[in-house]
mmCIF file of C-alpha atoms in Angstrom:
data_model
loop_
_atom_site.group_PDB
_atom_site.id
_atom_site.type_symbol
_atom_site.label_atom_id
_atom_site.label_comp_id
_atom_site.label_asym_id
_atom_site.label_seq_id
_atom_site.Cartn_x
_atom_site.Cartn_y
_atom_site.Cartn_z
ATOM 1 C CA GLY A 1002 -0.020 0.116 0.000
ATOM 2 C CA ALA A 1003 0.848 3.786 -0.130
ATOM 3 C CA PRO A 1004 3.248 4.915 2.684
ATOM 4 C CA THR A 1005 1.964 7.311 5.227
ATOM 5 C CA ILE A 1006 3.945 10.244 6.634
ATOM 6 C CA SER A 1007 3.683 11.648 10.251
ATOM 7 C CA ILE A 1008 4.491 15.307 10.763
ATOM 8 C CA PHE A 1009 4.935 16.940 14.140
ATOM 9 C CA GLN A 1010 6.740 19.805 15.947
ATOM 10 C CA LYS A 1011 9.530 19.330 18.204
ATOM 11 C CA PRO A 1012 9.352 20.420 21.001
ATOM 12 C CA PRO A 1013 5.407 21.015 20.741
ATOM 13 C CA GLY A 1014 3.697 24.239 21.559
ATOM 14 C CA VAL A 1015 3.311 27.792 20.476
ATOM 15 C CA ILE A 1016 6.796 29.410 19.807
ATOM 16 C CA PRO A 1017 7.878 32.572 21.129
ATOM 17 C CA PRO A 1018 9.360 35.277 18.712
ATOM 18 C CA GLY A 1019 13.061 34.546 18.604
ATOM 19 C CA GLY A 1020 12.306 30.896 19.789
ATOM 20 C CA SER A 1021 13.149 27.844 17.897
ATOM 21 C CA ALA A 1022 11.486 24.516 16.936
ATOM 22 C CA THR A 1023 12.021 21.597 14.480
ATOM 23 C CA ILE A 1024 9.271 20.130 12.205
ATOM 24 C CA CYS A 1025 9.857 16.528 11.728
ATOM 25 C CA CYS A 1026 8.396 14.305 8.958
ATOM 26 C CA ILE A 1027 8.791 10.442 9.222
ATOM 27 C CA CYS A 1028 7.636 8.003 6.515
ATOM 28 C CA GLN A 1029 7.866 4.122 6.943
ATOM 29 C CA ARG A 1030 9.830 4.034 3.608
ATOM 30 C CA SER A 1031 13.267 5.514 3.224
ATOM 31 C CA TYR A 1032 14.652 5.337 -0.324
ATOM 32 C CA GLY A 1033 12.627 8.447 -1.475
ATOM 33 C CA ARG A 1034 12.759 12.103 -0.685
ATOM 34 C CA PHE A 1035 10.712 14.496 1.107
ATOM 35 C CA VAL A 1036 9.573 17.907 0.115
ATOM 36 C CA MET A 1037 8.012 20.407 2.537
ATOM 37 C CA TYR A 1038 5.717 23.174 1.880
ATOM 38 C CA LYS A 1039 4.417 26.115 3.911
ATOM 39 C CA GLY A 1040 1.100 27.013 2.301
ATOM 40 C CA SER A 1041 1.967 26.847 -1.406
ATOM 41 C CA LEU A 1042 5.776 27.727 -0.776
ATOM 42 C CA ARG A 1043 8.283 24.958 -1.238
ATOM 43 C CA LEU A 1044 10.893 24.987 1.543
ATOM 44 C CA ASP A 1045 14.328 23.781 0.341
ATOM 45 C CA THR A 1046 16.200 23.734 3.648
ATOM 46 C CA LEU A 1047 15.084 20.382 4.613
ATOM 47 C CA LYS A 1048 17.690 18.034 6.290
ATOM 48 C CA GLN A 1049 16.933 14.325 5.471
ATOM 49 C CA SER A 1050 18.312 11.200 7.003
ATOM 50 C CA GLY A 1051 16.795 7.811 6.011
ATOM 51 C CA ASN A 1052 13.054 7.900 6.634
ATOM 52 C CA ARG A 1053 13.133 11.138 8.498
ATOM 53 C CA ALA A 1054 13.391 14.770 7.397
ATOM 54 C CA GLU A 1055 13.583 17.748 9.650
ATOM 55 C CA PHE A 1056 12.981 21.531 8.994
ATOM 56 C CA SER A 1057 14.372 23.915 11.634
ATOM 57 C CA ILE A 1058 12.879 27.235 12.701
ATOM 58 C CA SER A 1059 15.246 29.292 14.587
ATOM 59 C CA ASN A 1060 14.827 32.860 15.724
ATOM 60 C CA ALA A 1061 11.078 32.533 14.829
ATOM 61 C CA THR A 1062 9.200 35.494 13.484
ATOM 62 C CA TYR A 1063 5.420 35.829 12.898
ATOM 63 C CA GLU A 1064 6.426 35.057 9.203
ATOM 64 C CA ASP A 1065 6.904 31.520 10.263
ATOM 65 C CA ARG A 1066 3.304 30.963 11.281
ATOM 66 C CA GLY A 1067 1.092 28.947 9.164
ATOM 67 C CA PRO A 1068 0.344 25.484 7.840
ATOM 68 C CA TYR A 1069 3.244 23.177 6.939
ATOM 69 C CA ILE A 1070 2.851 19.935 4.991
ATOM 70 C CA CYS A 1071 5.299 17.199 4.006
ATOM 71 C CA HIS A 1072 5.194 15.199 0.696
ATOM 72 C CA TYR A 1073 7.157 12.126 0.021
ATOM 73 C CA LEU A 1074 8.327 11.311 -3.286
ATOM 74 C CA GLU A 1075 9.971 8.330 -5.098
ATOM 75 C CA GLY A 1076 11.295 9.133 -8.585
ATOM 76 C CA GLY A 1077 9.219 12.194 -9.402
ATOM 77 C CA THR A 1078 5.978 10.865 -7.965
ATOM 78 C CA VAL A 1079 4.395 12.057 -4.717
ATOM 79 C CA LEU A 1080 3.352 8.858 -3.039
ATOM 80 C CA ALA A 1081 2.045 10.518 0.400
ATOM 81 C CA ARG A 1082 1.235 13.749 1.820
ATOM 82 C CA SER A 1083 1.250 14.208 5.626
ATOM 83 C CA ASP A 1084 -1.488 16.235 7.511
ATOM 84 C CA GLU A 1085 -1.280 19.881 7.917
ATOM 85 C CA LEU A 1086 0.758 21.006 10.891
ATOM 86 C CA ASP A 1087 -0.084 24.498 12.092
ATOM 87 C CA ILE A 1088 2.671 26.544 13.606
ATOM 88 C CA PHE A 1089 1.927 29.424 15.954
ATOM 89 C CA VAL A 1090 4.242 32.121 16.801
ATOM 90 C CA GLU A 1091 2.974 34.411 19.825
ATOM 91 C CA GLU A 1092 4.418 36.324 22.710
ATOM 92 C CA LEU A 1093 4.325 34.232 25.845
ATOM 93 C CA ARG A 1094 3.081 36.566 28.602
ATOM 94 C CA LEU A 1095 1.512 34.099 31.105
ATOM 95 C CA PRO A 1096 3.625 32.237 33.725
ATOM 96 C CA ARG A 1097 4.925 28.796 32.984
ATOM 97 C CA PRO A 1098 2.747 26.043 34.395
ATOM 98 C CA ASP A 1099 4.009 22.920 36.061
ATOM 99 C CA LEU A 1100 3.092 19.444 34.833
ATOM 100 C CA SER A 1101 2.881 16.572 37.189
ATOM 101 C CA VAL A 1102 1.525 13.199 37.039
ATOM 102 C CA LEU A 1103 -0.138 10.636 39.404
ATOM 103 C CA PRO A 1104 0.468 8.022 40.445
ATOM 104 C CA GLY A 1105 3.954 8.574 38.922
ATOM 105 C CA ARG A 1106 5.982 8.499 35.692
ATOM 106 C CA LYS A 1107 6.519 4.763 35.592
ATOM 107 C CA VAL A 1108 3.157 2.827 35.375
ATOM 108 C CA THR A 1109 1.999 -0.557 34.149
ATOM 109 C CA ALA A 1110 -0.197 -0.973 31.056
ATOM 110 C CA GLY A 1111 -3.916 -0.640 31.995
ATOM 111 C CA ALA A 1112 -3.363 1.666 34.906
ATOM 112 C CA ALA A 1113 -5.161 4.969 35.213
ATOM 113 C CA VAL A 1114 -2.957 8.218 35.180
ATOM 114 C CA MET A 1115 -3.900 11.799 35.943
ATOM 115 C CA PHE A 1116 -1.936 14.730 34.481
ATOM 116 C CA HIS A 1117 -2.070 17.873 36.487
ATOM 117 C CA CYS A 1118 -1.118 21.177 34.784
ATOM 118 C CA THR A 1119 -0.773 24.137 37.325
ATOM 119 C CA PRO A 1120 -1.262 26.864 38.053
ATOM 120 C CA THR A 1121 -4.255 27.646 35.822
ATOM 121 C CA PRO A 1122 -5.504 31.129 36.436
ATOM 122 C CA PRO A 1123 -9.203 31.654 36.020
ATOM 123 C CA SER A 1124 -10.441 31.832 32.360
ATOM 124 C CA THR A 1125 -7.673 29.931 31.161
ATOM 125 C CA GLY A 1126 -7.447 26.659 29.073
ATOM 126 C CA CYS A 1127 -4.587 24.433 28.701
ATOM 127 C CA PHE A 1128 -3.265 22.063 26.024
ATOM 128 C CA LEU A 1129 -1.480 18.721 26.810
ATOM 129 C CA TYR A 1130 1.090 17.820 24.395
ATOM 130 C CA LEU A 1131 2.707 14.399 23.532
ATOM 131 C CA GLU A 1132 5.914 14.840 21.571
ATOM 132 C CA GLY A 1133 5.491 13.243 18.152
ATOM 133 C CA GLN A 1134 1.821 13.738 17.960
ATOM 134 C CA ILE A 1135 0.233 16.422 15.692
ATOM 135 C CA ARG A 1136 -2.867 16.997 17.812
ATOM 136 C CA ALA A 1137 -2.736 18.266 21.292
ATOM 137 C CA GLN A 1138 -5.341 17.255 24.070
ATOM 138 C CA LEU A 1139 -7.452 20.205 25.457
ATOM 139 C CA LEU A 1140 -7.396 19.829 29.168
ATOM 140 C CA PRO A 1141 -10.652 20.148 30.798
ATOM 141 C CA ARG A 1142 -11.308 23.460 32.592
ATOM 142 C CA GLU A 1143 -12.059 22.181 36.089
ATOM 143 C CA GLY A 1144 -8.480 22.542 37.439
ATOM 144 C CA GLY A 1145 -6.551 21.434 34.470
ATOM 145 C CA ASP A 1146 -6.512 17.664 35.064
ATOM 146 C CA TYR A 1147 -6.273 15.054 32.334
ATOM 147 C CA ASN A 1148 -7.184 11.473 33.069
ATOM 148 C CA LEU A 1149 -6.163 8.734 31.085
ATOM 149 C CA SER A 1150 -8.122 5.606 32.144
ATOM 150 C CA HIS A 1151 -6.349 2.787 30.556
ATOM 151 C CA VAL A 1152 -2.671 3.775 29.473
ATOM 152 C CA GLN A 1153 -1.160 1.557 26.718
ATOM 153 C CA LYS A 1154 2.476 1.363 25.610
ATOM 154 C CA GLY A 1155 1.587 3.993 22.946
ATOM 155 C CA ASP A 1156 0.828 6.454 25.651
ATOM 156 C CA SER A 1157 4.500 6.385 26.793
ATOM 157 C CA GLY A 1158 6.479 9.391 25.760
ATOM 158 C CA ARG A 1159 7.372 12.897 26.633
ATOM 159 C CA TYR A 1160 4.518 15.186 27.775
ATOM 160 C CA SER A 1161 4.179 18.920 28.463
ATOM 161 C CA CYS A 1162 1.474 21.470 28.798
ATOM 162 C CA GLN A 1163 0.729 25.199 27.855
ATOM 163 C CA CYS A 1164 -2.076 27.283 28.839
ATOM 164 C CA TYR A 1165 -3.814 30.287 27.213
ATOM 165 C CA THR A 1166 -6.450 32.836 28.045
ATOM 166 C CA ILE A 1167 -9.857 32.178 26.634
ATOM 167 C CA HIS A 1168 -11.159 35.783 26.214
ATOM 168 C CA ASP A 1169 -10.876 37.690 22.907
ATOM 169 C CA LEU A 1170 -7.203 38.407 23.210
ATOM 170 C CA ARG A 1171 -5.523 35.152 23.262
ATOM 171 C CA GLU A 1172 -2.423 35.231 25.495
ATOM 172 C CA TRP A 1173 -0.180 32.105 26.002
ATOM 173 C CA SER A 1174 2.083 30.838 28.774
ATOM 174 C CA ALA A 1175 5.521 29.402 28.050
ATOM 175 C CA VAL A 1176 5.463 25.479 27.749
ATOM 176 C CA SER A 1177 5.777 23.581 31.011
ATOM 177 C CA ASN A 1178 8.632 21.507 32.117
ATOM 178 C CA THR A 1179 8.527 17.932 30.145
ATOM 179 C CA LEU A 1180 7.830 14.769 31.750
ATOM 180 C CA ASP A 1181 8.548 11.268 30.409
ATOM 181 C CA LEU A 1182 5.797 8.744 31.026
ATOM 182 C CA VAL A 1183 6.933 5.066 30.804
ATOM 183 C CA VAL A 1184 4.191 2.524 30.455
ATOM 184 C CA ARG A 1185 5.394 -1.131 30.977
#
């Protein structure tokens, strides 16, 4: 069948002006090449090794905002396109939250875990990020806790959270500390 490409931002989250991040594209096949687009603009500065390509954003500006997409080609043929990854560049004005997890960072498959992102000032929302995933989880408002009832091996990885105000003028916090969850 046709290959699929995953695309994600490392580290995840809204980037402050002057900050940096890397956009990673991974395909199960490794003999072709990757092309990355931002909107309809083709980006040439892609570093590729094997089945992975990376595009670095350093000293980010508002010009770096927008949708990024990866194409995977063999010969001249596009065999796969990634989902769109939206990059956000905003001033980070809210205090950096702290991420913790109960019962702990090492759990057995099937266990329940609770992520806790604090402090969450009134009228803020928070996102929980798992590095390597394109989508973030929106944390429920009541206290910023996120429960995973039956963790699986696939839930292992590096988590962080980031909060924002929910009134008209959206303001963001810095990204929290990272936390490595190990599911055994």
